[in-house]
């Protein structure tokens, strides 16, 4: 990542909106933003192949559900955050993965310029490719600041996307089981 380019770009934006870029409050902003971008876009440098390494010698056949995982991402259309919760379920077919690996995969995909639909399907696709499960399902529930603070200005409104693969697609009872588990509050 080229931090100097980011710095120049941010200085141009500040100049473009009519700010005085020498003003003490913002003179270091381009540098600060460049360091922040390195962090919030750090998922770009991790290849998808490095995500979700299965645990050797461990098997399990029942549904694994991870719900209410908080995440933050950046909308690639407006460069404003969207954030909320993700729910990930899969039914293994021999291979399983550490729970923290699922969270890490979500984090790395979220730390790229994204749209919510793609984040959802990329995660489902990576789980499908790596673990070859009987099925998997990803649901993401998020608020987009580009909708809350500008444009249609509907603070608090949520966008829900889902990606359904394998048995979750073919068998409604399996899908319903996951949705029930997500709704459960205990
Ligand atoms: Zn947007």
PDB file of C-alpha atoms and ligand atoms in Angstrom:
ATOM      1  CA  UNK A   1       0.000   0.000   0.000  1.00  0.00           C
ATOM      2  CA  UNK A   2       1.335   3.435  -0.952  1.00  0.00           C
ATOM      3  CA  UNK A   3       0.743   5.656   2.087  1.00  0.00           C
ATOM      4  CA  UNK A   4       2.258   8.732   0.426  1.00  0.00           C
ATOM      5  CA  UNK A   5      -0.331   8.523  -2.358  1.00  0.00           C
ATOM      6  CA  UNK A   6      -3.134   8.271   0.197  1.00  0.00           C
ATOM      7  CA  UNK A   7      -1.757  11.305   2.050  1.00  0.00           C
ATOM      8  CA  UNK A   8      -1.658  13.336  -1.161  1.00  0.00           C
ATOM      9  CA  UNK A   9      -5.183  12.253  -2.019  1.00  0.00           C
ATOM     10  CA  UNK A  10      -6.590  13.225   1.367  1.00  0.00           C
ATOM     11  CA  UNK A  11      -4.833  16.601   1.209  1.00  0.00           C
ATOM     12  CA  UNK A  12      -6.425  17.142  -2.222  1.00  0.00           C
ATOM     13  CA  UNK A  13      -9.883  16.311  -0.891  1.00  0.00           C
ATOM     14  CA  UNK A  14      -9.474  18.725   2.041  1.00  0.00           C
ATOM     15  CA  UNK A  15      -8.215  21.392  -0.337  1.00  0.00           C
ATOM     16  CA  UNK A  16     -11.047  20.584  -2.738  1.00  0.00           C
ATOM     17  CA  UNK A  17     -13.779  21.094  -0.143  1.00  0.00           C
ATOM     18  CA  UNK A  18     -12.281  24.502   0.619  1.00  0.00           C
ATOM     19  CA  UNK A  19     -10.446  23.732   3.850  1.00  0.00           C
ATOM     20  CA  UNK A  20      -7.212  25.395   4.809  1.00  0.00           C
ATOM     21  CA  UNK A  21      -4.865  22.423   4.867  1.00  0.00           C
ATOM     22  CA  UNK A  22      -2.322  24.325   6.941  1.00  0.00           C
ATOM     23  CA  UNK A  23      -4.825  24.784   9.782  1.00  0.00           C
ATOM     24  CA  UNK A  24      -3.372  23.189  12.948  1.00  0.00           C
ATOM     25  CA  UNK A  25      -6.354  20.873  13.497  1.00  0.00           C
ATOM     26  CA  UNK A  26      -6.063  19.236  10.092  1.00  0.00           C
ATOM     27  CA  UNK A  27      -2.460  19.670   9.030  1.00  0.00           C
ATOM     28  CA  UNK A  28      -1.645  16.119  10.161  1.00  0.00           C
ATOM     29  CA  UNK A  29      -4.949  14.649   8.972  1.00  0.00           C
ATOM     30  CA  UNK A  30      -3.656  13.314   5.622  1.00  0.00           C
ATOM     31  CA  UNK A  31      -0.914  11.389   7.413  1.00  0.00           C
ATOM     32  CA  UNK A  32      -3.330  10.121  10.095  1.00  0.00           C
ATOM     33  CA  UNK A  33      -5.882   9.018   7.502  1.00  0.00           C
ATOM     34  CA  UNK A  34      -3.199   7.203   5.486  1.00  0.00           C
ATOM     35  CA  UNK A  35      -2.222   5.164   8.556  1.00  0.00           C
ATOM     36  CA  UNK A  36      -5.881   4.467   9.313  1.00  0.00           C
ATOM     37  CA  UNK A  37      -6.510   3.343   5.723  1.00  0.00           C
ATOM     38  CA  UNK A  38      -3.566   0.960   5.964  1.00  0.00           C
ATOM     39  CA  UNK A  39      -5.406  -0.639   8.882  1.00  0.00           C
ATOM     40  CA  UNK A  40      -8.994  -0.629   7.608  1.00  0.00           C
ATOM     41  CA  UNK A  41      -7.969  -1.879   4.161  1.00  0.00           C
ATOM     42  CA  UNK A  42      -5.401  -4.377   5.433  1.00  0.00           C
ATOM     43  CA  UNK A  43      -7.534  -7.247   4.112  1.00  0.00           C
ATOM     44  CA  UNK A  44      -6.376  -6.400   0.585  1.00  0.00           C
ATOM     45  CA  UNK A  45      -2.933  -7.856   1.182  1.00  0.00           C
ATOM     46  CA  UNK A  46      -4.163 -11.242   2.440  1.00  0.00           C
ATOM     47  CA  UNK A  47      -4.812 -13.684  -0.399  1.00  0.00           C
ATOM     48  CA  UNK A  48      -8.084 -15.611  -0.142  1.00  0.00           C
ATOM     49  CA  UNK A  49      -6.093 -18.871  -0.248  1.00  0.00           C
ATOM     50  CA  UNK A  50      -4.709 -18.150   3.216  1.00  0.00           C
ATOM     51  CA  UNK A  51      -8.151 -18.102   4.800  1.00  0.00           C
ATOM     52  CA  UNK A  52      -9.880 -20.964   6.614  1.00  0.00           C
ATOM     53  CA  UNK A  53      -7.296 -23.694   7.010  1.00  0.00           C
ATOM     54  CA  UNK A  54      -9.174 -26.854   8.136  1.00  0.00           C
ATOM     55  CA  UNK A  55      -8.158 -28.467  11.437  1.00  0.00           C
ATOM     56  CA  UNK A  56      -6.300 -31.718  10.741  1.00  0.00           C
ATOM     57  CA  UNK A  57      -7.854 -34.889  12.104  1.00  0.00           C
ATOM     58  CA  UNK A  58     -10.969 -33.217  13.550  1.00  0.00           C
ATOM     59  CA  UNK A  59     -14.411 -34.165  12.284  1.00  0.00           C
ATOM     60  CA  UNK A  60     -17.923 -33.123  13.178  1.00  0.00           C
ATOM     61  CA  UNK A  61     -21.206 -33.564  11.349  1.00  0.00           C
ATOM     62  CA  UNK A  62     -23.694 -31.264  13.055  1.00  0.00           C
ATOM     63  CA  UNK A  63     -24.443 -27.660  12.261  1.00  0.00           C
ATOM     64  CA  UNK A  64     -21.899 -25.093  13.430  1.00  0.00           C
ATOM     65  CA  UNK A  65     -23.446 -21.667  13.912  1.00  0.00           C
ATOM     66  CA  UNK A  66     -21.646 -18.509  14.827  1.00  0.00           C
ATOM     67  CA  UNK A  67     -24.053 -15.652  15.372  1.00  0.00           C
ATOM     68  CA  UNK A  68     -23.992 -11.932  16.118  1.00  0.00           C
ATOM     69  CA  UNK A  69     -20.381 -11.435  15.028  1.00  0.00           C
ATOM     70  CA  UNK A  70     -19.792  -7.683  14.897  1.00  0.00           C
ATOM     71  CA  UNK A  71     -17.945  -6.349  11.865  1.00  0.00           C
ATOM     72  CA  UNK A  72     -17.013  -3.042  10.227  1.00  0.00           C
ATOM     73  CA  UNK A  73     -16.433  -2.508   6.533  1.00  0.00           C
ATOM     74  CA  UNK A  74     -16.208   0.332   4.031  1.00  0.00           C
ATOM     75  CA  UNK A  75     -18.690   0.823   1.203  1.00  0.00           C
ATOM     76  CA  UNK A  76     -16.707   1.031  -2.016  1.00  0.00           C
ATOM     77  CA  UNK A  77     -19.214   3.391  -3.607  1.00  0.00           C
ATOM     78  CA  UNK A  78     -18.977   6.148  -0.998  1.00  0.00           C
ATOM     79  CA  UNK A  79     -15.990   5.227   1.198  1.00  0.00           C
ATOM     80  CA  UNK A  80     -18.195   5.405   4.253  1.00  0.00           C
ATOM     81  CA  UNK A  81     -18.529   2.624   6.820  1.00  0.00           C
ATOM     82  CA  UNK A  82     -21.188  -0.019   6.912  1.00  0.00           C
ATOM     83  CA  UNK A  83     -21.314  -2.154  10.009  1.00  0.00           C
ATOM     84  CA  UNK A  84     -23.452  -4.621  11.847  1.00  0.00           C
ATOM     85  CA  UNK A  85     -23.579  -8.310  12.582  1.00  0.00           C
ATOM     86  CA  UNK A  86     -22.836 -11.431  10.627  1.00  0.00           C
ATOM     87  CA  UNK A  87     -24.199 -14.919  11.205  1.00  0.00           C
ATOM     88  CA  UNK A  88     -22.317 -17.860   9.731  1.00  0.00           C
ATOM     89  CA  UNK A  89     -23.532 -21.453   9.667  1.00  0.00           C
ATOM     90  CA  UNK A  90     -22.193 -24.567   8.022  1.00  0.00           C
ATOM     91  CA  UNK A  91     -22.780 -28.282   8.180  1.00  0.00           C
ATOM     92  CA  UNK A  92     -19.413 -30.007   7.925  1.00  0.00           C
ATOM     93  CA  UNK A  93     -18.730 -32.904   5.650  1.00  0.00           C
ATOM     94  CA  UNK A  94     -15.671 -34.123   7.514  1.00  0.00           C
ATOM     95  CA  UNK A  95     -13.614 -30.923   7.562  1.00  0.00           C
ATOM     96  CA  UNK A  96     -14.016 -28.308  10.256  1.00  0.00           C
ATOM     97  CA  UNK A  97     -12.237 -25.080  10.977  1.00  0.00           C
ATOM     98  CA  UNK A  98     -11.479 -23.179  14.177  1.00  0.00           C
ATOM     99  CA  UNK A  99     -14.204 -20.712  15.161  1.00  0.00           C
ATOM    100  CA  UNK A 100     -11.654 -17.903  15.267  1.00  0.00           C
ATOM    101  CA  UNK A 101     -10.706 -18.721  11.654  1.00  0.00           C
ATOM    102  CA  UNK A 102     -14.273 -17.960  10.568  1.00  0.00           C
ATOM    103  CA  UNK A 103     -14.158 -14.636  12.380  1.00  0.00           C
ATOM    104  CA  UNK A 104     -10.778 -13.893  10.812  1.00  0.00           C
ATOM    105  CA  UNK A 105     -12.093 -14.646   7.312  1.00  0.00           C
ATOM    106  CA  UNK A 106     -14.995 -12.241   7.875  1.00  0.00           C
ATOM    107  CA  UNK A 107     -12.608  -9.569   9.189  1.00  0.00           C
ATOM    108  CA  UNK A 108     -10.192  -9.844   6.284  1.00  0.00           C
ATOM    109  CA  UNK A 109     -12.933  -9.713   3.668  1.00  0.00           C
ATOM    110  CA  UNK A 110     -14.510  -6.755   5.494  1.00  0.00           C
ATOM    111  CA  UNK A 111     -11.183  -4.898   5.523  1.00  0.00           C
ATOM    112  CA  UNK A 112     -11.394  -4.234   1.803  1.00  0.00           C
ATOM    113  CA  UNK A 113     -13.509  -1.789  -0.173  1.00  0.00           C
ATOM    114  CA  UNK A 114     -16.755  -3.750  -0.241  1.00  0.00           C
ATOM    115  CA  UNK A 115     -20.430  -3.956  -0.989  1.00  0.00           C
ATOM    116  CA  UNK A 116     -22.503  -5.927   1.488  1.00  0.00           C
ATOM    117  CA  UNK A 117     -23.812  -8.372  -1.132  1.00  0.00           C
ATOM    118  CA  UNK A 118     -20.295  -9.325  -2.225  1.00  0.00           C
ATOM    119  CA  UNK A 119     -18.984  -9.604   1.338  1.00  0.00           C
ATOM    120  CA  UNK A 120     -21.827 -12.049   2.056  1.00  0.00           C
ATOM    121  CA  UNK A 121     -21.313 -14.230  -1.018  1.00  0.00           C
ATOM    122  CA  UNK A 122     -17.498 -14.165  -0.833  1.00  0.00           C
ATOM    123  CA  UNK A 123     -17.621 -15.511   2.695  1.00  0.00           C
ATOM    124  CA  UNK A 124     -20.075 -18.268   1.722  1.00  0.00           C
ATOM    125  CA  UNK A 125     -17.947 -19.150  -1.315  1.00  0.00           C
ATOM    126  CA  UNK A 126     -14.715 -19.357   0.662  1.00  0.00           C
ATOM    127  CA  UNK A 127     -16.347 -21.614   3.270  1.00  0.00           C
ATOM    128  CA  UNK A 128     -17.731 -23.796   0.448  1.00  0.00           C
ATOM    129  CA  UNK A 129     -14.384 -24.026  -1.349  1.00  0.00           C
ATOM    130  CA  UNK A 130     -12.185 -24.654   1.691  1.00  0.00           C
ATOM    131  CA  UNK A 131     -14.334 -26.975   3.782  1.00  0.00           C
ATOM    132  CA  UNK A 132     -16.555 -28.567   1.127  1.00  0.00           C
ATOM    133  CA  UNK A 133     -19.374 -28.626   3.715  1.00  0.00           C
ATOM    134  CA  UNK A 134     -22.805 -30.186   3.150  1.00  0.00           C
ATOM    135  CA  UNK A 135     -24.033 -26.626   3.154  1.00  0.00           C
ATOM    136  CA  UNK A 136     -23.381 -23.167   4.445  1.00  0.00           C
ATOM    137  CA  UNK A 137     -25.278 -19.967   4.978  1.00  0.00           C
ATOM    138  CA  UNK A 138     -24.154 -16.437   5.714  1.00  0.00           C
ATOM    139  CA  UNK A 139     -26.475 -13.653   6.789  1.00  0.00           C
ATOM    140  CA  UNK A 140     -25.295 -10.075   7.215  1.00  0.00           C
ATOM    141  CA  UNK A 141     -27.337  -7.395   8.826  1.00  0.00           C
ATOM    142  CA  UNK A 142     -25.822  -3.915   8.510  1.00  0.00           C
ATOM    143  CA  UNK A 143     -26.365  -0.180   8.699  1.00  0.00           C
ATOM    144  CA  UNK A 144     -24.774   1.874   5.924  1.00  0.00           C
ATOM    145  CA  UNK A 145     -23.652   5.387   6.808  1.00  0.00           C
ATOM    146  CA  UNK A 146     -24.023   6.345   3.135  1.00  0.00           C
ATOM    147  CA  UNK A 147     -27.750   5.731   3.630  1.00  0.00           C
ATOM    148  CA  UNK A 148     -28.035   7.068   7.193  1.00  0.00           C
ATOM    149  CA  UNK A 149     -26.136  10.366   7.000  1.00  0.00           C
ATOM    150  CA  UNK A 150     -26.728  11.325   3.375  1.00  0.00           C
ATOM    151  CA  UNK A 151     -28.930  10.373   0.418  1.00  0.00           C
ATOM    152  CA  UNK A 152     -32.147   8.808   1.651  1.00  0.00           C
ATOM    153  CA  UNK A 153     -31.202   9.593   5.308  1.00  0.00           C
ATOM    154  CA  UNK A 154     -32.817   6.728   7.125  1.00  0.00           C
ATOM    155  CA  UNK A 155     -30.736   6.296  10.293  1.00  0.00           C
ATOM    156  CA  UNK A 156     -31.025   2.896  11.902  1.00  0.00           C
ATOM    157  CA  UNK A 157     -32.415   1.146   8.827  1.00  0.00           C
ATOM    158  CA  UNK A 158     -30.801  -2.212   8.238  1.00  0.00           C
ATOM    159  CA  UNK A 159     -29.891  -3.995   5.050  1.00  0.00           C
ATOM    160  CA  UNK A 160     -29.998  -7.768   5.280  1.00  0.00           C
ATOM    161  CA  UNK A 161     -28.227  -9.991   2.772  1.00  0.00           C
ATOM    162  CA  UNK A 162     -27.882 -13.730   2.713  1.00  0.00           C
ATOM    163  CA  UNK A 163     -25.941 -16.306   0.756  1.00  0.00           C
ATOM    164  CA  UNK A 164     -27.162 -19.885   0.862  1.00  0.00           C
ATOM    165  CA  UNK A 165     -25.218 -22.889  -0.383  1.00  0.00           C
ATOM    166  CA  UNK A 166     -25.774 -26.663  -0.525  1.00  0.00           C
ATOM    167  CA  UNK A 167     -28.238 -28.266   1.887  1.00  0.00           C
ATOM    168  CA  UNK A 168     -29.306 -24.882   3.277  1.00  0.00           C
ATOM    169  CA  UNK A 169     -30.579 -24.101  -0.185  1.00  0.00           C
ATOM    170  CA  UNK A 170     -32.199 -27.456  -0.914  1.00  0.00           C
ATOM    171  CA  UNK A 171     -33.696 -28.194   2.501  1.00  0.00           C
ATOM    172  CA  UNK A 172     -36.020 -25.652   4.032  1.00  0.00           C
ATOM    173  CA  UNK A 173     -36.045 -27.360   7.477  1.00  0.00           C
ATOM    174  CA  UNK A 174     -32.257 -26.889   7.739  1.00  0.00           C
ATOM    175  CA  UNK A 175     -32.567 -23.249   6.759  1.00  0.00           C
ATOM    176  CA  UNK A 176     -35.391 -22.756   9.281  1.00  0.00           C
ATOM    177  CA  UNK A 177     -33.292 -24.394  12.010  1.00  0.00           C
ATOM    178  CA  UNK A 178     -30.537 -21.852  11.430  1.00  0.00           C
ATOM    179  CA  UNK A 179     -32.950 -18.916  11.380  1.00  0.00           C
ATOM    180  CA  UNK A 180     -34.547 -20.122  14.636  1.00  0.00           C
ATOM    181  CA  UNK A 181     -31.122 -20.397  16.293  1.00  0.00           C
ATOM    182  CA  UNK A 182     -30.203 -16.881  15.164  1.00  0.00           C
ATOM    183  CA  UNK A 183     -33.407 -15.420  16.580  1.00  0.00           C
ATOM    184  CA  UNK A 184     -32.989 -17.132  19.948  1.00  0.00           C
ATOM    185  CA  UNK A 185     -31.929 -14.610  22.540  1.00  0.00           C
ATOM    186  CA  UNK A 186     -30.481 -16.891  25.272  1.00  0.00           C
TER     187      UNK A 186
HETATM  188 ZN1  LIG B   1     -22.434   3.462  -0.089  1.00  0.00          ZN
END
